[in-house]
Rosetta silent file (secondary structure, phi, psi, omega in degrees, C-alpha in Angstrom):
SEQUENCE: XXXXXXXXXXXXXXXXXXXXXXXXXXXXXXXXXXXXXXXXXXXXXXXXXXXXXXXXXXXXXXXXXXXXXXXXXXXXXXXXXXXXXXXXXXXXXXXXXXXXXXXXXXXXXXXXXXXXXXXXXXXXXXXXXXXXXXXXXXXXXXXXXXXXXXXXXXXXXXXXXXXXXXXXXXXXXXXXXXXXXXXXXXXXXXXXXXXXXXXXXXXXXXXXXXXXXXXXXXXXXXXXXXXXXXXXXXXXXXXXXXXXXXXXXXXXXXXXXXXXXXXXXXXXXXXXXXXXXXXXXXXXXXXXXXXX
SCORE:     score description
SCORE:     0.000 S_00000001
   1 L     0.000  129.026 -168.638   84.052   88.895   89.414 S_00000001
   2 L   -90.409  162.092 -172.658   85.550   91.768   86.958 S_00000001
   3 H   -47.989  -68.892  173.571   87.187   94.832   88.621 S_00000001
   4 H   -23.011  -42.331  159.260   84.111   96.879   87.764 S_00000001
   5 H   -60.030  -55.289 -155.874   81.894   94.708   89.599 S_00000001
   6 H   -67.623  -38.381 -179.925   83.879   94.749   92.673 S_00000001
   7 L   -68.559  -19.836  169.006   84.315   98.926   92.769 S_00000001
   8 L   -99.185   18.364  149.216   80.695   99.051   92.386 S_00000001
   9 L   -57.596  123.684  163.656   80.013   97.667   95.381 S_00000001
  10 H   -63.558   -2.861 -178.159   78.633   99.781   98.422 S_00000001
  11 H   -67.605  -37.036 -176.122   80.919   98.504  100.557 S_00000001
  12 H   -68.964  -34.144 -175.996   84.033   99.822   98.121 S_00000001
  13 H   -53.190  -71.090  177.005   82.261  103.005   97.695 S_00000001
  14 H   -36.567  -54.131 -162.141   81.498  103.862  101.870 S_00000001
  15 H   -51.475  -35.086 -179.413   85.521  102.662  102.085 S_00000001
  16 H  -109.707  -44.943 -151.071   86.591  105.693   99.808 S_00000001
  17 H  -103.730   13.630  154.908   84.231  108.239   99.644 S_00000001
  18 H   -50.899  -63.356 -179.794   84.207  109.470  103.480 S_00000001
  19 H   -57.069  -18.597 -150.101   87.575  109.890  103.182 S_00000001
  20 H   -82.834  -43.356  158.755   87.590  111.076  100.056 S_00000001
  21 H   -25.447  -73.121 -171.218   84.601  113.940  101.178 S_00000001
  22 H   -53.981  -45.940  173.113   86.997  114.697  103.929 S_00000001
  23 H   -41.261  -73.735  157.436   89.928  115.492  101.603 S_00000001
  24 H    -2.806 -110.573  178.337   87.775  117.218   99.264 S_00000001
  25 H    -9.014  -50.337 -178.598   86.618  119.440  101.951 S_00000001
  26 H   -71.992  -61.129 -178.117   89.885  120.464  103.643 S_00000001
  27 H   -27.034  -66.238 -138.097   91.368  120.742   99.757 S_00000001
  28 H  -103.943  -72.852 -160.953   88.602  123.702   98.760 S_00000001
  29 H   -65.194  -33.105 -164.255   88.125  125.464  102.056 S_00000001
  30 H   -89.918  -11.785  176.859   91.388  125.707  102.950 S_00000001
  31 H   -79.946  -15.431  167.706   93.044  126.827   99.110 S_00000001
  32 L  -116.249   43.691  173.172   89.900  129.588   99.476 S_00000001
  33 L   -66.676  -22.146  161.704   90.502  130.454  102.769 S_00000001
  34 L   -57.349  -54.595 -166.001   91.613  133.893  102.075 S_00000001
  35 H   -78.713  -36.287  166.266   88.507  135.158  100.032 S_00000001
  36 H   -31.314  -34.788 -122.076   86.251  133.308  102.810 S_00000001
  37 H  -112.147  -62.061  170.142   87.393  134.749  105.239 S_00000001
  38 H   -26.226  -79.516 -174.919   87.655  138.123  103.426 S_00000001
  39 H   -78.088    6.820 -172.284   84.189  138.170  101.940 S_00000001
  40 H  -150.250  -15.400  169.432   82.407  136.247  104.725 S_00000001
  41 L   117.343  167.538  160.976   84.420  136.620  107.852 S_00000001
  42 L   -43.699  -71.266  171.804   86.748  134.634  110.316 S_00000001
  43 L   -28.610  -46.536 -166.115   83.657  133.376  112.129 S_00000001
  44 H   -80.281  -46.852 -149.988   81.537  131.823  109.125 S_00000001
  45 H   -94.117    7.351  161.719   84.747  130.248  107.808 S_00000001
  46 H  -115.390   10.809  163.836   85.726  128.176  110.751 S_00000001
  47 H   -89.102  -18.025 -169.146   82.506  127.676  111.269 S_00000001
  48 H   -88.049  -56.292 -139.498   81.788  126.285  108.064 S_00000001
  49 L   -87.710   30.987  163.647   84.778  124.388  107.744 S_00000001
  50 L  -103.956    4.894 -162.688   84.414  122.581  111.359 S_00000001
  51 L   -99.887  -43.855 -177.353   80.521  121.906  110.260 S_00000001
  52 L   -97.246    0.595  174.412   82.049  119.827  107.092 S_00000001
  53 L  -112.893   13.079  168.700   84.721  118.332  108.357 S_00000001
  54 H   -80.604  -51.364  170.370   82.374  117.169  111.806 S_00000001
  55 H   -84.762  -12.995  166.304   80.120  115.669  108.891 S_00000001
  56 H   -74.235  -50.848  179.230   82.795  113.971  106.583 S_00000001
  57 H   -46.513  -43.181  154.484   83.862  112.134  109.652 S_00000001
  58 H   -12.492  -88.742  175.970   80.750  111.584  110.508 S_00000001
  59 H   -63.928  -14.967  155.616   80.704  109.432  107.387 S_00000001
  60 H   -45.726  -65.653 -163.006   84.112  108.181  107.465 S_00000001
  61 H   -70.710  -39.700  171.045   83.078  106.357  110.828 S_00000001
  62 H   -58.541  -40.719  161.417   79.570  105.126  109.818 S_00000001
  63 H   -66.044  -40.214  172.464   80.723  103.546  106.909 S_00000001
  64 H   -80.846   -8.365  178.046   83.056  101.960  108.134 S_00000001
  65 H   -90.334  -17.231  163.494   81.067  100.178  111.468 S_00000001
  66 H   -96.980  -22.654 -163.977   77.909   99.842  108.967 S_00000001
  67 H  -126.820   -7.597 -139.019   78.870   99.350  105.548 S_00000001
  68 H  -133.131  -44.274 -163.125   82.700   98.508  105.228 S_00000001
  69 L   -70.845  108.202  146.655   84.086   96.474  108.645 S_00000001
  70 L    91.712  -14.604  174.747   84.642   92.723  107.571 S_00000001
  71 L   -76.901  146.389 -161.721   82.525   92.857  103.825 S_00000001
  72 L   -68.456  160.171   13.919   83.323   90.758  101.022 S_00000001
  73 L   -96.622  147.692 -176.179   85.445   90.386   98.661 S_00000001
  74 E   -83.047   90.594 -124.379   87.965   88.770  100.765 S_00000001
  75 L   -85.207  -65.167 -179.304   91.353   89.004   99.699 S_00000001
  76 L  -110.155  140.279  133.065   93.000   85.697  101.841 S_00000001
  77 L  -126.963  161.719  166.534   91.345   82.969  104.245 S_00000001
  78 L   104.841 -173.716  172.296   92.530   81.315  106.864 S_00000001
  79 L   -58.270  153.336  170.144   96.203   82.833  108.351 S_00000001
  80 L   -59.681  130.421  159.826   97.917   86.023  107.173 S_00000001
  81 L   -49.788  149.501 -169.027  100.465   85.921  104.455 S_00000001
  82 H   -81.711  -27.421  143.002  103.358   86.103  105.752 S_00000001
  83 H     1.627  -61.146 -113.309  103.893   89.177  102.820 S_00000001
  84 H  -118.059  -41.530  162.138  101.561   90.760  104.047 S_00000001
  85 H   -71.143  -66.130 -177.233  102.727   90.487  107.918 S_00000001
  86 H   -29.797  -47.750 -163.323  106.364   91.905  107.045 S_00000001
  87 H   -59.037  -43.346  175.135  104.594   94.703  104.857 S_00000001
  88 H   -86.410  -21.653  162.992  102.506   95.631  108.236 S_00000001
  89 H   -73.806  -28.879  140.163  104.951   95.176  110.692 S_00000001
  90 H   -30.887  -42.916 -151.120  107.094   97.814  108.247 S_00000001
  91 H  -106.086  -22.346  168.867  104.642  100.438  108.220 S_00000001
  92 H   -77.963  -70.476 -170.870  103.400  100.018  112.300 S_00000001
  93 H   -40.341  -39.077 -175.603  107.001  100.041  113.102 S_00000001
  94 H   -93.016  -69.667  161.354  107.805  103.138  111.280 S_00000001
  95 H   -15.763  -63.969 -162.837  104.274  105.005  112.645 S_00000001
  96 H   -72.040  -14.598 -171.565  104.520  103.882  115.657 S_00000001
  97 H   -82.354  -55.312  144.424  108.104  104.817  115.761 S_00000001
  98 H   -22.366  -73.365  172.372  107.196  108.356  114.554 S_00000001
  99 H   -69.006  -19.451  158.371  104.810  108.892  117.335 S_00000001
 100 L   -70.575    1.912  153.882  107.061  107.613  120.267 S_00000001
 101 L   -83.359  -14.297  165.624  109.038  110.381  119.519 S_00000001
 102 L   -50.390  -69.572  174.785  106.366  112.680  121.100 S_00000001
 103 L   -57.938 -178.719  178.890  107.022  112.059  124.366 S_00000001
 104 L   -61.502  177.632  179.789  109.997  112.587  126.765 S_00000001
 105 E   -85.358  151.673  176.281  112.591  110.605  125.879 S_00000001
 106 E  -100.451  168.574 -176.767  112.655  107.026  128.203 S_00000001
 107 L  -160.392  128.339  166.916  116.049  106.272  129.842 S_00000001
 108 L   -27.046  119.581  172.740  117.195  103.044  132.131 S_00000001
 109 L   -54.623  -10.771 -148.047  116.321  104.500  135.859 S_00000001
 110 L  -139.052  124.438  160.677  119.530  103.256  137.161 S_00000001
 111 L  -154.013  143.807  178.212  123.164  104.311  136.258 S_00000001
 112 L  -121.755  114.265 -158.076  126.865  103.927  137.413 S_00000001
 113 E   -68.444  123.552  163.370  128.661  106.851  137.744 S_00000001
 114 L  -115.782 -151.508 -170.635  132.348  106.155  138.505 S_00000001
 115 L   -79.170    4.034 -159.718  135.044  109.184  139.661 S_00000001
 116 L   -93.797  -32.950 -152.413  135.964  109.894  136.349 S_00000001
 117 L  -114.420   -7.398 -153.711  132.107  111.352  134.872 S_00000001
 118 H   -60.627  -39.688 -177.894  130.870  111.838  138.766 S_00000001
 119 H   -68.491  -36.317 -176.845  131.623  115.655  138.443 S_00000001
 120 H   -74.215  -27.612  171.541  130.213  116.133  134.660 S_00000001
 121 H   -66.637  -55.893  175.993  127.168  113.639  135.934 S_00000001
 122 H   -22.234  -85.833  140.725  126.766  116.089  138.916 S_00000001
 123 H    14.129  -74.848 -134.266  126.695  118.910  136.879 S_00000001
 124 H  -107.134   -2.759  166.267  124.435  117.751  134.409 S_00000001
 125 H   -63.445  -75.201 -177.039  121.670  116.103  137.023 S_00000001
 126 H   -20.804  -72.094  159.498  121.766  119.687  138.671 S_00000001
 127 H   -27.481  -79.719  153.696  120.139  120.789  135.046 S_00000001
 128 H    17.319  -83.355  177.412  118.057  117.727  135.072 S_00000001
 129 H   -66.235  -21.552  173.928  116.727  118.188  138.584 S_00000001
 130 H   -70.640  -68.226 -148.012  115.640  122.041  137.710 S_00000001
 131 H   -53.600  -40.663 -147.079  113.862  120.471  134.435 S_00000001
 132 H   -71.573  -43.817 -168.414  112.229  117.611  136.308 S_00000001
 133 H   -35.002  -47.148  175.857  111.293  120.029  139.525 S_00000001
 134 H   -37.376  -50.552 -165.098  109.550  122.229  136.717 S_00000001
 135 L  -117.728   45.528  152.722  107.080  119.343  135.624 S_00000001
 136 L    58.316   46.594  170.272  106.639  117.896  139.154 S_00000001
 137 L  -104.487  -64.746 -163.193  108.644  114.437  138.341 S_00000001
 138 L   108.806  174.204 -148.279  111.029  115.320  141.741 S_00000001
 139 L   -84.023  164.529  171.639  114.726  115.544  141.908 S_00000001
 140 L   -59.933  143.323  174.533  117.515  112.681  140.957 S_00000001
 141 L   -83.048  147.801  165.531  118.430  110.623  143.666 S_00000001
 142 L   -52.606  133.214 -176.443  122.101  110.672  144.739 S_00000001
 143 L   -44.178  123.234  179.125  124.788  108.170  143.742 S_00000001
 144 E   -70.825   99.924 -159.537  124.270  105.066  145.623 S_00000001
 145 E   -74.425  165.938 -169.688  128.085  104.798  146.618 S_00000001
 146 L  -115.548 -179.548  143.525  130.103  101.259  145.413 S_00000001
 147 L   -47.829  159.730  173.395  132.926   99.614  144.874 S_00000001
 148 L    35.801   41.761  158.521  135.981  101.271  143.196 S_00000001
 149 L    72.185   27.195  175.642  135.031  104.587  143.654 S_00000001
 150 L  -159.678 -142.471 -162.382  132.079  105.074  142.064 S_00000001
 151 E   166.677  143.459  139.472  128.495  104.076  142.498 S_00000001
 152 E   -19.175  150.866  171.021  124.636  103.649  141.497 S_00000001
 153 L  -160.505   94.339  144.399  122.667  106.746  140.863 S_00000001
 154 L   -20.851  125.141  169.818  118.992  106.525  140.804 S_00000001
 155 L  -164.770  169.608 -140.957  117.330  108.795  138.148 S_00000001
 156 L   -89.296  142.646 -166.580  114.024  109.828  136.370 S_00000001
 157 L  -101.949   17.343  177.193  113.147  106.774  133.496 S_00000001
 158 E  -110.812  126.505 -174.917  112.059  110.120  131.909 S_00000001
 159 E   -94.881  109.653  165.311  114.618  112.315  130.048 S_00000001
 160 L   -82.841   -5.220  169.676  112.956  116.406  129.852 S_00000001
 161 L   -80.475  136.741 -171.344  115.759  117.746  128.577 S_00000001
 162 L  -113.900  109.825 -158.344  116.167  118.986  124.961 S_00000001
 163 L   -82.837 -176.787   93.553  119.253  118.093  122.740 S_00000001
 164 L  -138.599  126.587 -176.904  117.672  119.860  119.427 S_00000001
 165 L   -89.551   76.622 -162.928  120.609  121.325  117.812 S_00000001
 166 L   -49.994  -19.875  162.267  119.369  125.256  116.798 S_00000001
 167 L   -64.972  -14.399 -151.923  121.981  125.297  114.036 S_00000001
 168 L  -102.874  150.396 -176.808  121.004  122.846  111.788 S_00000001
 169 L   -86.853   -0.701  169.230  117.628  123.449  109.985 S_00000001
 170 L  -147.349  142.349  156.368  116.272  119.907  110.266 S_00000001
 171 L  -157.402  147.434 -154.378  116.547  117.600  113.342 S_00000001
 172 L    44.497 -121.720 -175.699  115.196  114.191  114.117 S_00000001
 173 H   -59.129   -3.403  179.559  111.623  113.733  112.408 S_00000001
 174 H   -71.982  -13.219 -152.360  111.921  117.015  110.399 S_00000001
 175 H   -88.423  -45.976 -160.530  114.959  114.671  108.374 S_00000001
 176 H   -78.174  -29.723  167.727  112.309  112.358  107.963 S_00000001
 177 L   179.355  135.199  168.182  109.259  114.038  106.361 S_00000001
 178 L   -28.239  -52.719  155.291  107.517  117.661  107.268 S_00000001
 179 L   -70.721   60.737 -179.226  104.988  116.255  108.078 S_00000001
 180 H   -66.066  -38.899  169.516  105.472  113.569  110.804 S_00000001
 181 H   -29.631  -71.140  164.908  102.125  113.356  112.416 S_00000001
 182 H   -49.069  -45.341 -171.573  100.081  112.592  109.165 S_00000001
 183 H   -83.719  -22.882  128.324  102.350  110.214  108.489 S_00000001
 184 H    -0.992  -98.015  176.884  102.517  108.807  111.497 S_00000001
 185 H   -29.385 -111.587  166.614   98.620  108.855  111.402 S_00000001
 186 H    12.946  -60.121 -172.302   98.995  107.259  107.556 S_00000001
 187 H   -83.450  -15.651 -166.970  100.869  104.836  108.104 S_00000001
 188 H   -76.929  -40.561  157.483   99.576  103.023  111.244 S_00000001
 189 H   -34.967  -78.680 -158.756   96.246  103.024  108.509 S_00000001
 190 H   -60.040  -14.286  174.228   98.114  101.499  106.174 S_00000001
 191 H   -75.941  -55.774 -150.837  100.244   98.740  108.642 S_00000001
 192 H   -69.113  -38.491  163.892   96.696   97.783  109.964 S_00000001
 193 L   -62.853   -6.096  179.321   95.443   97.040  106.174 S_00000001
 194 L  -107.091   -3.596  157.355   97.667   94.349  105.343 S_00000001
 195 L   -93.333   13.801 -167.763   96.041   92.212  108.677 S_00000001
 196 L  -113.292  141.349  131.705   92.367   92.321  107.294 S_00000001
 197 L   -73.748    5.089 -164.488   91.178   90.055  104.524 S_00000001
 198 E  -101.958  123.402  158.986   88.315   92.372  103.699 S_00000001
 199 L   -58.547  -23.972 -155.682   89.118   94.329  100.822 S_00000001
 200 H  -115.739  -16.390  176.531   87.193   97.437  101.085 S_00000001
 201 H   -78.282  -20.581 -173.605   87.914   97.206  104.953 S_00000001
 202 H   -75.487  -76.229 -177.158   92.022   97.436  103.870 S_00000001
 203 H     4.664  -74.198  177.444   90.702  100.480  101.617 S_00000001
 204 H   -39.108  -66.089  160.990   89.466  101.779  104.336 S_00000001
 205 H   -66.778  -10.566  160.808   92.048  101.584  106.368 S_00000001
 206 H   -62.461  -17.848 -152.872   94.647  102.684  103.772 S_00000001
 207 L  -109.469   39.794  150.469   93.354  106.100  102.963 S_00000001
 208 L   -77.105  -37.866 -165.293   94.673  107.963  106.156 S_00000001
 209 H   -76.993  -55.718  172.928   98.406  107.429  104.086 S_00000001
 210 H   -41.535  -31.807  178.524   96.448  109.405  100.878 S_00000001
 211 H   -81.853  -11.539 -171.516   95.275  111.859  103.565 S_00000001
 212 H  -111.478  -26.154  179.850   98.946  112.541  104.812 S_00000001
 213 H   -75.353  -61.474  153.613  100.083  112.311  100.865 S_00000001
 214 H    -6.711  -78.547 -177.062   97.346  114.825   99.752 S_00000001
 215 H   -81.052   -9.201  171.373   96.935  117.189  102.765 S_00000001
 216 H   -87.536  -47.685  154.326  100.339  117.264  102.921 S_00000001
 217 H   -20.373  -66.124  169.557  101.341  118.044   99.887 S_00000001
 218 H   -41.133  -55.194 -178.074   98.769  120.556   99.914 S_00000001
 219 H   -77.314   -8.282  169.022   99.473  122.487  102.987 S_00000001
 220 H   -70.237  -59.723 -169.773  103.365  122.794  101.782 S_00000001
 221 H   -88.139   14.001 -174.172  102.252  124.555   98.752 S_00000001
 222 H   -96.171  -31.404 -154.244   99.394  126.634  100.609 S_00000001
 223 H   -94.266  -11.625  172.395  102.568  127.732  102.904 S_00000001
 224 L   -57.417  -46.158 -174.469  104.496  128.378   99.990 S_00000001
 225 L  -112.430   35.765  165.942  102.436  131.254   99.242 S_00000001
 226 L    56.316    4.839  169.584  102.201  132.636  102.555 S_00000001
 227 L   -96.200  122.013  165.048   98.351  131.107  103.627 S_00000001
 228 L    38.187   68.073 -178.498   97.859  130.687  106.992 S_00000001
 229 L   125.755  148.171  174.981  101.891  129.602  107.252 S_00000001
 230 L  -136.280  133.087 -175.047  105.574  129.766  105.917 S_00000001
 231 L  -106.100   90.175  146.839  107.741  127.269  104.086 S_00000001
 232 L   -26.372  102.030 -173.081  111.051  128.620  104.179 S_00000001
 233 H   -53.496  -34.857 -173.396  113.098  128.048  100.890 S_00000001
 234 H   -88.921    6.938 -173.541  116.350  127.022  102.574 S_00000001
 235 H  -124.966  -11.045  122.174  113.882  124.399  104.955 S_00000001
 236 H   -26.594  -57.679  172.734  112.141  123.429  101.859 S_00000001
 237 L   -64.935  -44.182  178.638  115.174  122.212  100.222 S_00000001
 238 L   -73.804  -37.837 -168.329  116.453  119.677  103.210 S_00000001
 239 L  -107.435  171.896 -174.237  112.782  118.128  104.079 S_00000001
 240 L  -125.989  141.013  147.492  109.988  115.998  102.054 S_00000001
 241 L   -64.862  -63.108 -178.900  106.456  115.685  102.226 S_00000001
 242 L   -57.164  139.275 -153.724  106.847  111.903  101.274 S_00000001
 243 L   -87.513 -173.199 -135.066  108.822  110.156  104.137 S_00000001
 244 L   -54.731   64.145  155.185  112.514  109.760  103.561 S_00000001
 245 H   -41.370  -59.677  178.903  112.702  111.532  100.226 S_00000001
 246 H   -94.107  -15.456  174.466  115.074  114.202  101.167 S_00000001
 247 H   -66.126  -49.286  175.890  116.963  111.895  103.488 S_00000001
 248 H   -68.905  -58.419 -170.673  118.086  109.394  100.395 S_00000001
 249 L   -61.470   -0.633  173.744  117.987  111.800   97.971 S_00000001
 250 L    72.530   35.740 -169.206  121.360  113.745   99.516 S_00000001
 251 L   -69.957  -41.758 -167.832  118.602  117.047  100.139 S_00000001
 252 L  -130.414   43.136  175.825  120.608  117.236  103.548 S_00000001
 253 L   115.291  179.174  134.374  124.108  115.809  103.009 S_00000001
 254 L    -8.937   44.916 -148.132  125.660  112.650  102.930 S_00000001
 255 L   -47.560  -29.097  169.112  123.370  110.102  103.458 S_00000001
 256 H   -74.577  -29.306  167.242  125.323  107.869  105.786 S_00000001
 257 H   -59.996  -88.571 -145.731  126.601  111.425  107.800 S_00000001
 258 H   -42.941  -68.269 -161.878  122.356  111.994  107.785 S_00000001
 259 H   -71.221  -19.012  170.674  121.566  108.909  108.707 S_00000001
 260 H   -81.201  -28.794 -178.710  124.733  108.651  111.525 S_00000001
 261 H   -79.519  -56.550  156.364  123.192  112.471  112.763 S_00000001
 262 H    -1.520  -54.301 -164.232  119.502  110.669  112.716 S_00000001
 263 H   -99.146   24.205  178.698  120.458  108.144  115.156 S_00000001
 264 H  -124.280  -35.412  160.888  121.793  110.352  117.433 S_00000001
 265 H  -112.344   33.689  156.469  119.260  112.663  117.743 S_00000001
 266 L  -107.438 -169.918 -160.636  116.140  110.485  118.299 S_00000001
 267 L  -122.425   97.687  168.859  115.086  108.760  121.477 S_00000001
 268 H   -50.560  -45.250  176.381  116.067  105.073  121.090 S_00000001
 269 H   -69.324   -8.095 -171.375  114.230  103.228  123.644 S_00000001
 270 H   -98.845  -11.152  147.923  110.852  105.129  122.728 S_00000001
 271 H   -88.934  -17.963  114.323  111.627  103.589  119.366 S_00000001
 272 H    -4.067  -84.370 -179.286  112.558  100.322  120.706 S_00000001
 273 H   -68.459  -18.736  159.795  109.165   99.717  122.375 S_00000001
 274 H   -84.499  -18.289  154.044  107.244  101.035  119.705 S_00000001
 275 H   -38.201  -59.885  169.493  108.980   98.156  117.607 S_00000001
 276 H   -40.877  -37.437 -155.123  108.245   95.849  120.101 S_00000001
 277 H   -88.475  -29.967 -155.573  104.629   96.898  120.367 S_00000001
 278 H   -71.652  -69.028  159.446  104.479   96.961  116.831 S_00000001
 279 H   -39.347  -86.002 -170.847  105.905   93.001  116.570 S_00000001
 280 H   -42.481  -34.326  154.382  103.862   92.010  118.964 S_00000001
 281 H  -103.073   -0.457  148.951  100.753   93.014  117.306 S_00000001
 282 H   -37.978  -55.752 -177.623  101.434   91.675  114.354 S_00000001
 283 H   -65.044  -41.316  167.887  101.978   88.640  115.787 S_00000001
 284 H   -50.172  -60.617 -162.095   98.483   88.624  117.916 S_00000001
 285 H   -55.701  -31.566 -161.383   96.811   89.614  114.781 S_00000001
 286 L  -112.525   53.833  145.704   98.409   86.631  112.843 S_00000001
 287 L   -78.599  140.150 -174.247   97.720   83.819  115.387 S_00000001
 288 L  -105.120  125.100 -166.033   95.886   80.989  114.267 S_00000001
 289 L  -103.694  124.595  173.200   92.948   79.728  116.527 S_00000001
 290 L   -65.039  119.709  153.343   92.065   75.845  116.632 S_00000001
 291 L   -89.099  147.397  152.040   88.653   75.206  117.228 S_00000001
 292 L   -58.051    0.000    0.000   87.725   72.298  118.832 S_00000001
């Protein structure tokens, strides 16, 4: 079957042109959002654009549960290349890694304080215990005392406190790409296409990373020019749309100083289990079931 044949399938079509409708859409309303809004009002123009982008999805989702999920041509049968699992356990690992960065940071519940850090632990629970009181987690428990002069200490397996460093103009996921969310969002598409054998279903699932290249792109240079947002020329220079771009490229230093400041200000264990989770569904997805 020639190329031609295969893209002129409806299945290949539904796989691109929801998204592509949605793109579209966002592209055009939001680069004339200014004269809309001008010549037609606030009102019409968030009305319009939540009426077209309520109907691209629309069609995003229909295609893919009617016309798209599981339709030929089939790329592999039988178990996943193993290719093809590294490539997706890359790109869920780094998504998934992204978004576990939302939350508080996790931390071991349990720590042992000996006389040397007890007053600077003291100290810095007392902060802590204000933060946690604030969002109703309840205060640290007191050092369980020990042996040698020190002790156990109970504490929240949630950290609320916020290391963000206000000099420096990028910290944590800003290093990695302006836009962490889409890509986030992008990439978890794009891990999840390389477990499917359905071609038009990987399509599918691919073109959230085009929607994070695209809209991202886009909304950099919308913000450029002062619509609806500002891209700061010295904050411009250090970050990427495209994910570590400006880290590698030496945008923000030294790449081993960047990448030694990096690992110090994310939250390891909430990357740690999104690894995990991430390995682990690889590994579901690419079990092979005996029939009897």
């Amino acid at each position: 079957m020639s190329a031609s044949q295969i893209l002129s399938k409806p299945a290949m079509r539904w796989a691109a042109g929801g998204w592509t409708f949605f793109i579209a859409e966002n592209f055009i309303l939001s680069e004339n959002r200014t004269y809309l809004i001008e010549n037609y009002g606030d009102d019409v123009y968030h009305y319009a654009y939540g009426t077209l982008s309520t109907a691209a999805m629309s069609s995003v989702f229909y295609g893919y549960f009617r016309k798209v999920k599981d339709a030929p041509p089939l790329l592999f049968k039988g178990p996943i290349p193993l290719g093809a699992k590294v490539a997706s356990f890359m790109c869920l690992s780094l998504g998934l890694g992204m978004a576990s960065q939302i939350p508080p940071k996790i931390q071991i519940p349990v720590e042992f304080v000996t006389n040397d850090n007890t007053s600077a632990a003291n100290e810095n629970n007392t902060i802590a215990t204000s933060a946690a009181a604030e969002t109703s987690v309840g205060p640290t428990a007191p050092p369980m005392e020990g042996g040698g002069g020190g002790g156990w200490k109970v504490r929240c397996p949630f950290d609320f406190t916020d290391n963000k460093d206000t000099n420096s103009p990028v910290h944590g996921l800003e290093r990695i790409s302006r836009h962490p969310g889409l890509w986030s969002f992008g990439l978890l598409g794009l891990g999840s296409a390389f477990l499917v054998p359905s071609l038009p279903q990987r399509i599918w699932l691919a073109m959230p990373s085009m929607v994070a290249l695209i809209g991202g792109a886009h909304t950099d240079s919308r913000f450029r020019r002062g619509m609806g947002g500002e891209l700061s020329e010295e904050y411009d220079k250090v970050t990427s749309n495209v994910p570590f771009v400006a880290m590698l490229s030496g945008a923000q230093g030294n790449v081993l100083d960047v990448l030694n400041d990096f690992s110090s200000e994310i939250k390891p264990l909430n990357a740690a289990v999104a690894v995990g989770t991430a390995g682990l569904w690889v590994m579901s997805k690419g079990r092979v079931v005996r029939r009897r």
